[in-house]
């Protein structure tokens, strides 16, 4: 079945720093891939998605490209803000979420 | 479009008591999921419904947990009797269909504390 492996945190950055959170997948085909974000005290929110190889998902300044050759879907943002502090989850539609990556952005 | 509604938002009960959570998914979403999220962990799938039928309940502790979605719309999750280790956030999510490209829409969750 499908599975994803996501870098574990916590990740602490200063405001305006560049962010990368790694996610790699294992699948027999090419599943749709998703990034979710969970702010404190809330449920998960869909941040972005890509449904096929070479697709780029983007939202709120975040981007991730579905790379078939490296089986990766890394989350990136060029300049993080304090308000981006949250837990980020990579998902490969197999109903299994890892612990996520906790991001803390310091002013 | 209205989001996934869950209630109550918070619940504190004593161990061995019973508790029920309610979820109303996005209108028209056929698939409904209940997840348990223990502090510091990712969500763990408890049960998945397709319309009013159970698709997967392999991780539901059936000796104490039950769930239903009688009319294929809203759903309730019950715990009876509760244990201390059931303290967690219970998240409901919905999706237009199983699999595919849709992703999930989550509710804000019910935070359960068992004392």
mmCIF file of C-alpha atoms in Angstrom:
data_model
loop_
_atom_site.group_PDB
_atom_site.id
_atom_site.type_symbol
_atom_site.label_atom_id
_atom_site.label_comp_id
_atom_site.label_asym_id
_atom_site.label_seq_id
_atom_site.Cartn_x
_atom_site.Cartn_y
_atom_site.Cartn_z
ATOM 1 C CA UNK A 1 0.000 0.000 0.000
ATOM 2 C CA UNK A 2 0.903 3.651 -0.076
ATOM 3 C CA UNK A 3 2.963 5.236 2.653
ATOM 4 C CA UNK A 4 4.743 8.504 3.259
ATOM 5 C CA UNK A 5 7.785 9.310 5.356
ATOM 6 C CA UNK A 6 8.051 12.823 6.698
ATOM 7 C CA UNK A 7 10.931 14.510 8.447
ATOM 8 C CA UNK A 8 10.276 14.828 12.148
ATOM 9 C CA UNK A 9 10.600 18.044 14.010
ATOM 10 C CA UNK A 10 10.574 20.190 15.768
ATOM 11 C CA UNK A 11 11.779 22.805 13.334
ATOM 12 C CA UNK A 12 12.538 26.271 14.680
ATOM 13 C CA UNK A 13 13.163 29.153 12.296
ATOM 14 C CA UNK A 14 13.436 32.890 12.473
ATOM 15 C CA UNK A 15 10.863 35.007 10.687
ATOM 16 C CA UNK A 16 11.567 35.398 6.936
ATOM 17 C CA UNK A 17 13.732 32.257 6.839
ATOM 18 C CA UNK A 18 13.329 29.635 4.107
ATOM 19 C CA UNK A 19 11.402 26.509 5.027
ATOM 20 C CA UNK A 20 11.696 22.975 3.713
ATOM 21 C CA UNK A 21 9.888 19.998 5.230
ATOM 22 C CA UNK A 22 10.782 16.750 3.520
ATOM 23 C CA UNK A 23 8.230 14.128 2.540
ATOM 24 C CA UNK A 24 8.879 11.007 0.486
ATOM 25 C CA UNK A 25 6.346 8.440 -0.607
ATOM 26 C CA UNK A 26 6.255 4.743 -1.387
ATOM 27 C CA UNK A 27 3.518 3.542 -3.694
ATOM 28 C CA UNK A 28 2.836 1.080 -6.455
ATOM 29 C CA UNK A 29 1.250 3.802 -8.559
ATOM 30 C CA UNK A 30 1.057 7.567 -8.332
ATOM 31 C CA UNK A 31 -1.317 8.505 -5.532
ATOM 32 C CA UNK A 32 -2.526 12.029 -4.972
ATOM 33 C CA UNK A 33 -0.387 13.731 -2.328
ATOM 34 C CA UNK A 34 -1.469 16.299 0.222
ATOM 35 C CA UNK A 35 -0.064 18.615 2.852
ATOM 36 C CA UNK A 36 -2.234 19.459 5.830
ATOM 37 C CA UNK A 37 -1.621 22.083 8.527
ATOM 38 C CA UNK A 38 -2.883 21.994 12.097
ATOM 39 C CA UNK A 39 -2.908 25.210 14.106
ATOM 40 C CA UNK A 40 -3.122 24.944 17.912
ATOM 41 C CA UNK A 41 -6.540 23.835 19.110
ATOM 42 C CA UNK A 42 -7.887 23.194 15.626
ATOM 43 C CA UNK A 43 -8.437 20.318 13.257
ATOM 44 C CA UNK A 44 -6.278 19.690 10.225
ATOM 45 C CA UNK A 45 -6.730 21.935 7.198
ATOM 46 C CA UNK A 46 -5.856 20.992 3.659
ATOM 47 C CA UNK A 47 -2.952 23.249 2.689
ATOM 48 C CA UNK A 48 -2.200 22.055 -0.835
ATOM 49 C CA UNK A 49 -2.314 18.999 -3.035
ATOM 50 C CA UNK A 50 -0.943 17.479 -6.235
ATOM 51 C CA UNK A 51 -2.721 14.761 -8.136
ATOM 52 C CA UNK A 52 -0.094 13.614 -10.629
ATOM 53 C CA UNK A 53 3.624 13.633 -11.291
ATOM 54 C CA UNK A 54 5.185 17.065 -11.929
ATOM 55 C CA UNK A 55 2.127 18.828 -10.504
ATOM 56 C CA UNK A 56 2.879 21.739 -8.206
ATOM 57 C CA UNK A 57 0.463 22.530 -5.412
ATOM 58 C CA UNK A 58 0.541 25.979 -3.867
ATOM 59 C CA UNK A 59 -1.340 27.960 -1.242
ATOM 60 C CA UNK A 60 -0.580 30.809 1.189
ATOM 61 C CA UNK A 61 2.994 31.056 -0.122
ATOM 62 C CA UNK A 62 3.660 27.359 0.391
ATOM 63 C CA UNK A 63 4.582 25.110 -2.524
ATOM 64 C CA UNK A 64 5.226 21.414 -3.093
ATOM 65 C CA UNK A 65 6.093 19.630 -6.330
ATOM 66 C CA UNK A 66 5.202 15.994 -6.964
ATOM 67 C CA UNK A 67 8.540 14.582 -8.139
ATOM 68 C CA UNK A 68 8.294 11.088 -9.581
ATOM 69 C CA UNK A 69 12.050 10.641 -10.023
ATOM 70 C CA UNK A 70 12.794 11.197 -6.337
ATOM 71 C CA UNK A 71 9.370 10.058 -5.025
ATOM 72 C CA UNK A 72 9.174 13.270 -3.050
ATOM 73 C CA UNK A 73 6.676 15.983 -2.192
ATOM 74 C CA UNK A 74 8.701 18.435 -0.099
ATOM 75 C CA UNK A 75 6.919 21.450 1.375
ATOM 76 C CA UNK A 76 8.651 24.811 0.856
ATOM 77 C CA UNK A 77 8.073 28.433 1.695
ATOM 78 C CA UNK A 78 10.425 31.223 0.824
ATOM 79 C CA UNK A 79 9.782 33.456 3.836
ATOM 80 C CA UNK A 80 8.007 32.103 6.893
ATOM 81 C CA UNK A 81 5.972 34.202 9.287
ATOM 82 C CA UNK A 82 5.193 33.762 12.980
ATOM 83 C CA UNK A 83 1.644 32.881 11.965
ATOM 84 C CA UNK A 84 2.959 29.799 10.110
ATOM 85 C CA UNK A 85 3.783 28.172 13.450
ATOM 86 C CA UNK A 86 1.809 24.917 13.368
ATOM 87 C CA UNK A 87 2.137 21.181 12.803
ATOM 88 C CA UNK A 88 2.389 20.044 9.176
ATOM 89 C CA UNK A 89 1.346 16.610 7.923
ATOM 90 C CA UNK A 90 2.161 14.951 4.604
ATOM 91 C CA UNK A 91 -0.500 12.490 3.412
ATOM 92 C CA UNK A 92 -0.609 9.883 0.675
ATOM 93 C CA UNK A 93 -4.280 8.969 1.004
ATOM 94 C CA UNK A 94 -3.675 5.840 3.000
ATOM 95 C CA UNK A 95 -5.551 7.111 6.082
ATOM 96 C CA UNK A 96 -2.360 6.937 8.144
ATOM 97 C CA UNK A 97 -0.863 10.136 9.489
ATOM 98 C CA UNK A 98 2.563 10.275 11.087
ATOM 99 C CA UNK A 99 3.360 12.581 14.009
ATOM 100 C CA UNK A 100 3.789 15.532 11.691
ATOM 101 C CA UNK A 101 6.448 18.221 11.772
ATOM 102 C CA UNK A 102 6.046 20.959 14.342
ATOM 103 C CA UNK A 103 7.225 24.329 13.043
ATOM 104 C CA UNK A 104 7.933 27.216 15.378
ATOM 105 C CA UNK A 105 8.731 30.595 13.827
ATOM 106 C CA UNK A 106 10.356 33.136 16.106
ATOM 107 C CA UNK A 107 9.987 36.895 15.599
ATOM 108 C CA UNK B 1 -19.814 26.146 1.985
ATOM 109 C CA UNK B 2 -20.281 25.247 5.642
ATOM 110 C CA UNK B 3 -17.505 23.180 7.182
ATOM 111 C CA UNK B 4 -17.611 19.962 9.158
ATOM 112 C CA UNK B 5 -19.471 20.615 12.403
ATOM 113 C CA UNK B 6 -18.590 18.799 15.612
ATOM 114 C CA UNK B 7 -19.961 19.002 19.126
ATOM 115 C CA UNK B 8 -19.284 19.307 21.927
ATOM 116 C CA UNK B 9 -16.031 21.215 21.666
ATOM 117 C CA UNK B 10 -14.790 20.013 25.046
ATOM 118 C CA UNK B 11 -15.860 17.224 27.404
ATOM 119 C CA UNK B 12 -14.547 16.147 30.791
ATOM 120 C CA UNK B 13 -15.794 12.866 32.245
ATOM 121 C CA UNK B 14 -14.757 10.406 34.890
ATOM 122 C CA UNK B 15 -13.402 7.007 33.943
ATOM 123 C CA UNK B 16 -16.067 4.349 33.412
ATOM 124 C CA UNK B 17 -18.603 6.985 32.348
ATOM 125 C CA UNK B 18 -19.985 7.115 28.825
ATOM 126 C CA UNK B 19 -19.712 9.947 26.289
ATOM 127 C CA UNK B 20 -20.974 10.664 22.788
ATOM 128 C CA UNK B 21 -19.659 12.943 20.069
ATOM 129 C CA UNK B 22 -21.590 14.275 17.109
ATOM 130 C CA UNK B 23 -20.447 15.165 13.605
ATOM 131 C CA UNK B 24 -22.248 16.776 10.678
ATOM 132 C CA UNK B 25 -20.157 16.534 7.495
ATOM 133 C CA UNK B 26 -20.175 18.848 4.513
ATOM 134 C CA UNK B 27 -23.417 18.504 2.600
ATOM 135 C CA UNK B 28 -23.132 15.894 -0.131
ATOM 136 C CA UNK B 29 -19.948 14.294 1.164
ATOM 137 C CA UNK B 30 -20.425 10.549 0.969
ATOM 138 C CA UNK B 31 -17.423 9.524 3.036
ATOM 139 C CA UNK B 32 -17.065 10.267 6.745
ATOM 140 C CA UNK B 33 -14.137 9.467 9.001
ATOM 141 C CA UNK B 34 -13.546 9.505 12.748
ATOM 142 C CA UNK B 35 -9.972 9.987 13.898
ATOM 143 C CA UNK B 36 -8.439 9.921 17.384
ATOM 144 C CA UNK B 37 -5.524 12.291 17.990
ATOM 145 C CA UNK B 38 -3.575 11.807 21.185
ATOM 146 C CA UNK B 39 -1.479 14.784 22.266
ATOM 147 C CA UNK B 40 1.746 14.991 20.285
ATOM 148 C CA UNK B 41 0.717 12.338 17.769
ATOM 149 C CA UNK B 42 -0.845 12.316 14.330
ATOM 150 C CA UNK B 43 -4.498 11.419 13.851
ATOM 151 C CA UNK B 44 -5.322 7.706 13.945
ATOM 152 C CA UNK B 45 -8.255 6.447 11.880
ATOM 153 C CA UNK B 46 -10.949 4.789 13.996
ATOM 154 C CA UNK B 47 -13.717 4.208 11.462
ATOM 155 C CA UNK B 48 -14.652 5.105 7.915
ATOM 156 C CA UNK B 49 -18.192 5.288 6.516
ATOM 157 C CA UNK B 50 -19.285 5.352 2.891
ATOM 158 C CA UNK B 51 -22.817 6.771 3.013
ATOM 159 C CA UNK B 52 -24.365 4.806 5.901
ATOM 160 C CA UNK B 53 -22.177 1.709 5.553
ATOM 161 C CA UNK B 54 -18.942 0.943 7.422
ATOM 162 C CA UNK B 55 -15.937 0.617 5.086
ATOM 163 C CA UNK B 56 -13.195 0.132 7.689
ATOM 164 C CA UNK B 57 -13.438 -0.178 11.458
ATOM 165 C CA UNK B 58 -10.362 -2.338 11.966
ATOM 166 C CA UNK B 59 -8.812 0.100 14.459
ATOM 167 C CA UNK B 60 -11.953 0.811 16.440
ATOM 168 C CA UNK B 61 -11.801 -0.727 19.964
ATOM 169 C CA UNK B 62 -15.170 -2.366 19.603
ATOM 170 C CA UNK B 63 -15.420 -3.456 23.217
ATOM 171 C CA UNK B 64 -15.956 0.173 24.217
ATOM 172 C CA UNK B 65 -16.300 2.304 21.083
ATOM 173 C CA UNK B 66 -19.238 2.371 18.706
ATOM 174 C CA UNK B 67 -20.202 4.625 15.821
ATOM 175 C CA UNK B 68 -23.156 5.014 13.548
ATOM 176 C CA UNK B 69 -24.245 7.016 10.534
ATOM 177 C CA UNK B 70 -27.814 5.906 10.183
ATOM 178 C CA UNK B 71 -29.093 8.168 7.409
ATOM 179 C CA UNK B 72 -25.798 8.615 5.625
ATOM 180 C CA UNK B 73 -25.452 12.181 6.848
ATOM 181 C CA UNK B 74 -24.462 12.984 10.424
ATOM 182 C CA UNK B 75 -22.683 10.548 12.689
ATOM 183 C CA UNK B 76 -22.169 9.824 16.370
ATOM 184 C CA UNK B 77 -19.204 8.208 18.078
ATOM 185 C CA UNK B 78 -19.726 6.740 21.537
ATOM 186 C CA UNK B 79 -17.350 5.511 24.206
ATOM 187 C CA UNK B 80 -18.715 3.313 26.979
ATOM 188 C CA UNK B 81 -17.060 2.931 29.430
ATOM 189 C CA UNK B 82 -14.289 5.478 29.058
ATOM 190 C CA UNK B 83 -10.721 4.816 30.180
ATOM 191 C CA UNK B 84 -8.002 7.299 31.063
ATOM 192 C CA UNK B 85 -6.142 6.459 27.841
ATOM 193 C CA UNK B 86 -9.139 7.648 25.793
ATOM 194 C CA UNK B 87 -8.179 11.233 26.586
ATOM 195 C CA UNK B 88 -7.591 12.721 23.147
ATOM 196 C CA UNK B 89 -9.065 14.961 20.480
ATOM 197 C CA UNK B 90 -11.664 13.203 18.345
ATOM 198 C CA UNK B 91 -11.683 14.555 14.817
ATOM 199 C CA UNK B 92 -14.368 14.038 12.238
ATOM 200 C CA UNK B 93 -13.541 14.457 8.556
ATOM 201 C CA UNK B 94 -15.465 14.112 5.338
ATOM 202 C CA UNK B 95 -14.701 13.708 1.672
ATOM 203 C CA UNK B 96 -16.818 13.660 -1.486
ATOM 204 C CA UNK B 97 -15.797 10.049 -2.140
ATOM 205 C CA UNK B 98 -13.265 7.445 -1.133
ATOM 206 C CA UNK B 99 -9.802 7.778 -2.570
ATOM 207 C CA UNK B 100 -9.366 10.015 -5.564
ATOM 208 C CA UNK B 101 -8.057 13.537 -5.497
ATOM 209 C CA UNK B 102 -10.299 15.182 -2.956
ATOM 210 C CA UNK B 103 -8.491 15.164 0.360
ATOM 211 C CA UNK B 104 -10.318 15.513 3.640
ATOM 212 C CA UNK B 105 -12.139 18.389 5.299
ATOM 213 C CA UNK B 106 -11.744 18.167 9.070
ATOM 214 C CA UNK B 107 -13.863 19.568 11.848
ATOM 215 C CA UNK B 108 -12.330 21.382 14.818
ATOM 216 C CA UNK B 109 -12.610 18.279 16.962
ATOM 217 C CA UNK B 110 -13.875 17.366 20.422
ATOM 218 C CA UNK B 111 -11.278 17.420 23.165
ATOM 219 C CA UNK B 112 -12.046 14.631 25.645
ATOM 220 C CA UNK B 113 -10.437 14.516 29.062
ATOM 221 C CA UNK B 114 -11.030 11.396 31.165
ATOM 222 C CA UNK B 115 -10.200 11.844 34.858
#
